[in-house]
């Protein structure tokens, strides 16, 4: 079992920055992948970025060069993952969720709201 808690969301003007955090508890050393997803009103949930236990990352085309996913290397696990978001746009407004995969089981956090004003 893994529990995920997101934080760091808020209201920011276009062009601004935010850093989201996802803290995992439970079977953290079995986490294979951590990812950030987002869901805007009336839209499907979509992948933003993922990071794997080996350190490789992937990003949605819409956030490349603006967002960076990273982990707390001091903890030698994916127990804490960050999403640095720069050059934010109004279309980045959404509820951002953290997701982990542990031995094939998917876990979701409750989400943190990001609102970008124009």
CSV table of N, CA and C in Angstrom, one decimal:
chain,number,residue,atom,x,y,z
A,1,UNK,N,0.8,-1.2,0.0
A,1,UNK,CA,0.0,0.0,0.0
A,1,UNK,C,0.9,1.2,0.0
A,2,UNK,N,0.5,2.2,-0.8
A,2,UNK,CA,1.2,3.5,-0.8
A,2,UNK,C,0.1,4.6,-0.7
A,3,UNK,N,0.4,5.6,0.1
A,3,UNK,CA,-0.4,6.8,0.2
A,3,UNK,C,0.4,8.0,-0.3
A,4,UNK,N,-0.4,8.8,-1.1
A,4,UNK,CA,0.3,9.9,-1.8
A,4,UNK,C,-0.4,11.2,-1.3
A,5,UNK,N,0.4,12.2,-1.0
A,5,UNK,CA,-0.2,13.5,-0.6
A,5,UNK,C,0.5,14.6,-1.4
A,6,UNK,N,-0.3,15.4,-2.2
A,6,UNK,CA,0.3,16.4,-3.0
A,6,UNK,C,0.2,17.8,-2.3
A,7,UNK,N,1.1,18.7,-2.6
A,7,UNK,CA,1.0,20.0,-2.1
A,7,UNK,C,1.7,21.0,-3.0
A,8,UNK,N,1.5,22.3,-2.8
A,8,UNK,CA,2.2,23.3,-3.6
A,8,UNK,C,1.4,24.0,-4.6
A,9,UNK,N,0.1,23.6,-4.8
A,9,UNK,CA,-0.7,24.2,-5.8
A,9,UNK,C,-1.1,25.6,-5.3
A,10,UNK,N,-1.7,26.4,-6.2
A,10,UNK,CA,-2.2,27.7,-5.8
A,10,UNK,C,-2.5,28.5,-7.0
A,11,UNK,N,-2.7,29.8,-6.8
A,11,UNK,CA,-3.0,30.8,-7.9
A,11,UNK,C,-1.8,31.5,-8.3
A,12,UNK,N,-1.5,31.6,-9.6
A,12,UNK,CA,-0.3,32.3,-10.1
A,12,UNK,C,-0.7,33.0,-11.4
A,13,UNK,N,0.0,34.1,-11.6
A,13,UNK,CA,-0.2,34.8,-12.9
A,13,UNK,C,0.5,34.1,-14.0
A,14,UNK,N,0.0,34.3,-15.2
A,14,UNK,CA,0.7,33.7,-16.4
A,14,UNK,C,2.2,34.1,-16.4
A,15,UNK,N,3.0,33.2,-16.8
A,15,UNK,CA,4.5,33.5,-16.8
A,15,UNK,C,5.1,33.1,-15.4
A,16,UNK,N,4.4,32.9,-14.4
A,16,UNK,CA,4.9,32.6,-13.1
A,16,UNK,C,5.3,31.1,-12.9
A,17,UNK,N,5.7,30.8,-11.7
A,17,UNK,CA,6.2,29.5,-11.4
A,17,UNK,C,5.5,28.9,-10.2
A,18,UNK,N,5.5,27.6,-10.1
A,18,UNK,CA,5.0,26.9,-8.9
A,18,UNK,C,5.8,25.6,-8.8
A,19,UNK,N,6.0,25.1,-7.6
A,19,UNK,CA,6.6,23.8,-7.4
A,19,UNK,C,5.6,22.9,-6.6
A,20,UNK,N,5.2,21.8,-7.3
A,20,UNK,CA,4.4,20.8,-6.6
A,20,UNK,C,5.3,19.8,-6.0
A,21,UNK,N,4.8,19.3,-4.8
A,21,UNK,CA,5.4,18.2,-4.2
A,21,UNK,C,4.5,17.0,-4.0
A,22,UNK,N,5.0,15.8,-4.1
A,22,UNK,CA,4.2,14.6,-3.8
A,22,UNK,C,5.0,13.8,-2.8
A,23,UNK,N,4.4,13.6,-1.6
A,23,UNK,CA,5.0,12.8,-0.6
A,23,UNK,C,4.3,11.4,-0.5
A,24,UNK,N,5.1,10.4,-0.6
A,24,UNK,CA,4.6,9.0,-0.5
A,24,UNK,C,4.9,8.4,0.8
A,25,UNK,N,4.0,7.6,1.3
A,25,UNK,CA,4.3,6.8,2.5
A,25,UNK,C,3.7,5.4,2.3
A,26,UNK,N,4.2,4.5,3.1
A,26,UNK,CA,3.9,3.1,3.0
A,26,UNK,C,5.0,2.3,2.3
A,27,UNK,N,4.7,1.5,1.3
A,27,UNK,CA,5.7,0.7,0.7
A,27,UNK,C,6.5,1.5,-0.3
A,28,UNK,N,7.2,2.5,0.2
A,28,UNK,CA,7.9,3.4,-0.8
A,28,UNK,C,9.0,2.8,-1.5
A,29,UNK,N,9.7,1.8,-1.0
A,29,UNK,CA,10.9,1.3,-1.7
A,29,UNK,C,10.5,0.3,-2.8
A,30,UNK,N,9.2,0.1,-2.9
A,30,UNK,CA,8.7,-0.7,-4.0
A,30,UNK,C,8.1,0.1,-5.2
A,31,UNK,N,8.2,1.4,-5.1
A,31,UNK,CA,7.7,2.3,-6.1
A,31,UNK,C,8.5,2.2,-7.3
A,32,UNK,N,7.9,1.9,-8.5
A,32,UNK,CA,8.7,1.8,-9.7
A,32,UNK,C,8.6,3.1,-10.5
A,33,UNK,N,7.5,3.8,-10.4
A,33,UNK,CA,7.3,5.0,-11.2
A,33,UNK,C,6.4,5.9,-10.5
A,34,UNK,N,6.7,7.2,-10.6
A,34,UNK,CA,5.9,8.3,-10.0
A,34,UNK,C,5.6,9.2,-11.2
A,35,UNK,N,4.4,9.7,-11.2
A,35,UNK,CA,4.0,10.6,-12.2
A,35,UNK,C,3.1,11.7,-11.8
A,36,UNK,N,3.0,12.8,-12.6
A,36,UNK,CA,2.1,13.9,-12.4
A,36,UNK,C,1.1,13.8,-13.5
A,37,UNK,N,-0.1,13.9,-13.2
A,37,UNK,CA,-1.2,14.0,-14.1
A,37,UNK,C,-2.1,15.2,-13.8
A,38,UNK,N,-2.8,15.7,-14.8
A,38,UNK,CA,-3.7,16.8,-14.5
A,38,UNK,C,-5.1,16.6,-15.2
A,39,UNK,N,-6.0,17.3,-14.6
A,39,UNK,CA,-7.4,17.2,-15.2
A,39,UNK,C,-8.0,18.6,-15.1
A,40,UNK,N,-8.3,19.1,-16.3
A,40,UNK,CA,-9.0,20.4,-16.3
A,40,UNK,C,-10.5,20.2,-16.4
A,41,UNK,N,-11.3,21.1,-16.0
A,41,UNK,CA,-12.8,21.0,-16.0
A,41,UNK,C,-13.2,20.6,-17.4
A,42,UNK,N,-14.0,19.5,-17.5
A,42,UNK,CA,-14.6,19.1,-18.8
A,42,UNK,C,-13.6,18.3,-19.7
A,43,UNK,N,-12.4,18.1,-19.2
A,43,UNK,CA,-11.4,17.3,-20.0
A,43,UNK,C,-11.0,16.1,-19.3
A,44,UNK,N,-10.4,15.2,-20.1
A,44,UNK,CA,-9.9,13.9,-19.5
A,44,UNK,C,-8.6,14.2,-18.7
A,45,UNK,N,-8.3,13.3,-17.8
A,45,UNK,CA,-7.0,13.4,-17.1
A,45,UNK,C,-5.9,13.0,-18.1
A,46,UNK,N,-4.8,13.8,-18.0
A,46,UNK,CA,-3.7,13.6,-18.9
A,46,UNK,C,-2.4,13.5,-18.2
A,47,UNK,N,-1.5,12.8,-18.8
A,47,UNK,CA,-0.1,12.7,-18.3
A,47,UNK,C,0.6,14.1,-18.4
A,48,UNK,N,1.3,14.5,-17.4
A,48,UNK,CA,2.1,15.6,-17.4
A,48,UNK,C,3.6,15.2,-17.5
A,49,UNK,N,4.0,14.4,-16.6
A,49,UNK,CA,5.4,13.9,-16.5
A,49,UNK,C,5.5,12.7,-15.6
A,50,UNK,N,6.5,11.9,-15.9
A,50,UNK,CA,6.7,10.7,-15.1
A,50,UNK,C,8.2,10.6,-14.9
A,51,UNK,N,8.6,9.9,-13.8
A,51,UNK,CA,10.0,9.6,-13.4
A,51,UNK,C,10.0,8.2,-12.9
A,52,UNK,N,11.0,7.4,-13.4
A,52,UNK,CA,11.1,6.0,-13.0
A,52,UNK,C,12.2,5.9,-12.0
A,53,UNK,N,12.2,4.7,-11.4
A,53,UNK,CA,13.2,4.4,-10.3
A,53,UNK,C,14.6,4.6,-10.8
A,54,UNK,N,14.9,4.3,-12.1
A,54,UNK,CA,16.2,4.5,-12.7
A,54,UNK,C,16.6,5.9,-13.0
A,55,UNK,N,15.6,6.8,-12.9
A,55,UNK,CA,15.8,8.2,-13.1
A,55,UNK,C,15.4,8.7,-14.4
A,56,UNK,N,14.9,7.9,-15.3
A,56,UNK,CA,14.5,8.4,-16.6
A,56,UNK,C,13.2,9.1,-16.5
A,57,UNK,N,12.9,10.0,-17.4
A,57,UNK,CA,11.7,10.9,-17.3
A,57,UNK,C,11.1,11.0,-18.7
A,58,UNK,N,9.8,11.3,-18.7
A,58,UNK,CA,9.0,11.6,-19.9
A,58,UNK,C,8.1,12.8,-19.6
A,59,UNK,N,7.9,13.5,-20.6
A,59,UNK,CA,7.0,14.7,-20.5
A,59,UNK,C,6.0,14.8,-21.6
A,60,UNK,N,4.8,15.4,-21.3
A,60,UNK,CA,3.9,15.7,-22.3
A,60,UNK,C,4.5,16.8,-23.2
A,61,UNK,N,4.2,16.8,-24.5
A,61,UNK,CA,4.7,17.8,-25.4
A,61,UNK,C,4.4,19.2,-24.9
A,62,UNK,N,3.2,19.3,-24.3
A,62,UNK,CA,2.7,20.7,-24.0
A,62,UNK,C,3.5,21.3,-22.8
A,63,UNK,N,4.3,20.5,-22.1
A,63,UNK,CA,5.0,21.0,-20.9
A,63,UNK,C,6.5,20.9,-21.1
A,64,UNK,N,7.0,20.3,-22.1
A,64,UNK,CA,8.4,20.2,-22.3
A,64,UNK,C,9.1,21.6,-22.3
A,65,UNK,N,10.2,21.6,-21.8
A,65,UNK,CA,11.0,22.9,-21.7
A,65,UNK,C,10.5,23.8,-20.6
A,66,UNK,N,9.3,23.5,-20.1
A,66,UNK,CA,8.7,24.4,-19.0
A,66,UNK,C,8.6,23.7,-17.7
A,67,UNK,N,8.3,22.4,-17.7
A,67,UNK,CA,8.2,21.7,-16.4
A,67,UNK,C,9.3,20.7,-16.2
A,68,UNK,N,9.7,20.5,-15.0
A,68,UNK,CA,10.7,19.5,-14.7
A,68,UNK,C,10.3,18.6,-13.5
A,69,UNK,N,10.3,17.3,-13.7
A,69,UNK,CA,10.0,16.4,-12.7
A,69,UNK,C,11.3,15.9,-12.0
A,70,UNK,N,11.3,15.8,-10.7
A,70,UNK,CA,12.6,15.4,-10.1
A,70,UNK,C,12.2,14.7,-8.8
A,71,UNK,N,13.2,14.0,-8.2
A,71,UNK,CA,12.9,13.4,-6.9
A,71,UNK,C,13.9,13.8,-5.9
A,72,UNK,N,13.6,13.5,-4.6
A,72,UNK,CA,14.6,13.9,-3.6
A,72,UNK,C,15.6,12.8,-3.5
A,73,UNK,N,16.8,13.1,-4.1
A,73,UNK,CA,17.8,12.1,-4.2
A,73,UNK,C,18.4,11.7,-2.9
A,74,UNK,N,18.2,12.5,-1.9
A,74,UNK,CA,18.8,12.2,-0.6
A,74,UNK,C,18.0,11.0,0.0
A,75,UNK,N,16.8,10.7,-0.4
A,75,UNK,CA,16.0,9.7,0.1
A,75,UNK,C,16.2,8.4,-0.6
A,76,UNK,N,17.0,8.4,-1.7
A,76,UNK,CA,17.3,7.2,-2.5
A,76,UNK,C,16.0,6.3,-2.8
A,77,UNK,N,15.0,7.0,-3.1
A,77,UNK,CA,13.7,6.4,-3.5
A,77,UNK,C,12.8,7.4,-4.2
A,78,UNK,N,11.7,6.9,-4.6
A,78,UNK,CA,10.7,7.9,-5.2
A,78,UNK,C,9.7,8.3,-4.1
A,79,UNK,N,10.1,8.4,-2.9
A,79,UNK,CA,9.2,8.8,-1.8
A,79,UNK,C,8.8,10.2,-1.9
A,80,UNK,N,9.6,11.1,-2.4
A,80,UNK,CA,9.2,12.5,-2.6
A,80,UNK,C,9.5,12.9,-4.0
A,81,UNK,N,8.6,13.4,-4.7
A,81,UNK,CA,8.7,13.8,-6.1
A,81,UNK,C,8.2,15.2,-6.3
A,82,UNK,N,8.9,16.0,-7.1
A,82,UNK,CA,8.6,17.4,-7.3
A,82,UNK,C,8.2,17.6,-8.8
A,83,UNK,N,7.4,18.6,-9.0
A,83,UNK,CA,7.2,19.1,-10.4
A,83,UNK,C,7.4,20.6,-10.3
A,84,UNK,N,8.5,21.0,-10.9
A,84,UNK,CA,8.8,22.5,-11.1
A,84,UNK,C,8.1,22.9,-12.3
A,85,UNK,N,7.3,23.9,-12.2
A,85,UNK,CA,6.5,24.4,-13.3
A,85,UNK,C,6.9,25.9,-13.5
A,86,UNK,N,7.4,26.2,-14.7
A,86,UNK,CA,7.8,27.5,-15.0
A,86,UNK,C,7.1,28.0,-16.3
A,87,UNK,N,7.1,29.3,-16.5
A,87,UNK,CA,6.4,29.9,-17.6
A,87,UNK,C,5.0,29.4,-17.7
A,88,UNK,N,4.2,29.4,-16.6
A,88,UNK,CA,2.9,28.9,-16.6
A,88,UNK,C,1.9,29.6,-17.5
A,89,UNK,N,1.0,28.9,-18.1
A,89,UNK,CA,0.0,29.4,-19.0
A,89,UNK,C,-1.4,29.2,-18.4
A,90,UNK,N,-2.3,30.0,-18.8
A,90,UNK,CA,-3.7,29.7,-18.4
A,90,UNK,C,-4.2,28.3,-18.7
A,91,UNK,N,-3.7,27.8,-19.8
A,91,UNK,CA,-4.1,26.4,-20.1
A,91,UNK,C,-3.5,25.3,-19.2
A,92,UNK,N,-2.6,25.7,-18.4
A,92,UNK,CA,-2.1,24.8,-17.4
A,92,UNK,C,-3.0,24.6,-16.2
A,93,UNK,N,-4.0,25.5,-16.1
A,93,UNK,CA,-5.0,25.4,-15.0
A,93,UNK,C,-5.6,24.0,-15.0
A,94,UNK,N,-5.5,23.4,-13.8
A,94,UNK,CA,-6.1,22.0,-13.7
A,94,UNK,C,-5.9,21.6,-12.2
A,95,UNK,N,-6.5,20.4,-11.9
A,95,UNK,CA,-6.2,19.7,-10.7
A,95,UNK,C,-5.1,18.7,-11.0
A,96,UNK,N,-4.0,18.9,-10.3
A,96,UNK,CA,-2.8,18.1,-10.5
A,96,UNK,C,-2.8,16.9,-9.5
A,97,UNK,N,-2.6,15.7,-10.1
A,97,UNK,CA,-2.6,14.5,-9.3
A,97,UNK,C,-1.2,13.8,-9.4
A,98,UNK,N,-0.8,13.2,-8.3
A,98,UNK,CA,0.4,12.4,-8.2
A,98,UNK,C,-0.1,10.9,-8.4
A,99,UNK,N,0.7,10.2,-9.1
A,99,UNK,CA,0.3,8.8,-9.3
A,99,UNK,C,1.6,7.9,-9.1
A,100,UNK,N,1.4,6.8,-8.4
A,100,UNK,CA,2.6,5.9,-8.3
A,100,UNK,C,2.1,4.5,-8.8
A,101,UNK,N,3.1,3.7,-9.2
A,101,UNK,CA,2.9,2.3,-9.6
A,101,UNK,C,3.8,1.5,-8.7
A,102,UNK,N,3.2,0.5,-8.0
A,102,UNK,CA,4.0,-0.4,-7.2
A,102,UNK,C,3.6,-1.8,-7.5
A,103,UNK,N,4.5,-2.5,-8.1
A,103,UNK,CA,4.3,-3.9,-8.5
A,103,UNK,C,3.0,-4.1,-9.3
A,104,UNK,N,2.8,-3.1,-10.2
A,104,UNK,CA,1.7,-3.2,-11.1
A,104,UNK,C,0.4,-2.6,-10.5
A,105,UNK,N,0.4,-2.1,-9.3
A,105,UNK,CA,-0.8,-1.5,-8.7
A,105,UNK,C,-0.7,0.0,-8.8
A,106,UNK,N,-1.7,0.7,-9.2
A,106,UNK,CA,-1.7,2.1,-9.4
A,106,UNK,C,-2.3,2.8,-8.2
A,107,UNK,N,-1.7,3.8,-7.7
A,107,UNK,CA,-2.2,4.6,-6.5
A,107,UNK,C,-2.3,6.1,-7.0
A,108,UNK,N,-3.3,6.8,-6.5
A,108,UNK,CA,-3.5,8.2,-6.8
A,108,UNK,C,-3.5,9.0,-5.5
A,109,UNK,N,-3.0,10.3,-5.6
A,109,UNK,CA,-3.3,11.2,-4.5
A,109,UNK,C,-4.6,11.9,-4.7
A,110,UNK,N,-4.9,12.8,-3.8
A,110,UNK,CA,-6.2,13.6,-3.9
A,110,UNK,C,-6.1,14.8,-4.8
A,111,UNK,N,-5.0,15.2,-5.2
A,111,UNK,CA,-4.8,16.3,-6.1
A,111,UNK,C,-4.6,17.6,-5.4
A,112,UNK,N,-4.0,18.5,-6.2
A,112,UNK,CA,-3.8,19.9,-5.7
A,112,UNK,C,-4.1,20.8,-6.9
A,113,UNK,N,-4.8,21.9,-6.6
A,113,UNK,CA,-5.3,22.8,-7.7
A,113,UNK,C,-4.3,23.8,-8.1
A,114,UNK,N,-4.1,23.9,-9.4
A,114,UNK,CA,-3.2,24.9,-9.9
A,114,UNK,C,-4.1,25.8,-10.8
A,115,UNK,N,-4.1,27.1,-10.5
A,115,UNK,CA,-4.9,28.0,-11.3
A,115,UNK,C,-3.9,29.1,-11.8
A,116,UNK,N,-3.9,29.3,-13.1
A,116,UNK,CA,-3.1,30.3,-13.8
A,116,UNK,C,-4.0,31.4,-14.4
A,117,UNK,N,-3.8,32.6,-13.9
A,117,UNK,CA,-4.6,33.7,-14.4
A,117,UNK,C,-3.9,34.4,-15.5
A,118,UNK,N,-4.7,35.0,-16.5
A,118,UNK,CA,-4.1,35.6,-17.6
A,118,UNK,C,-3.9,37.1,-17.4
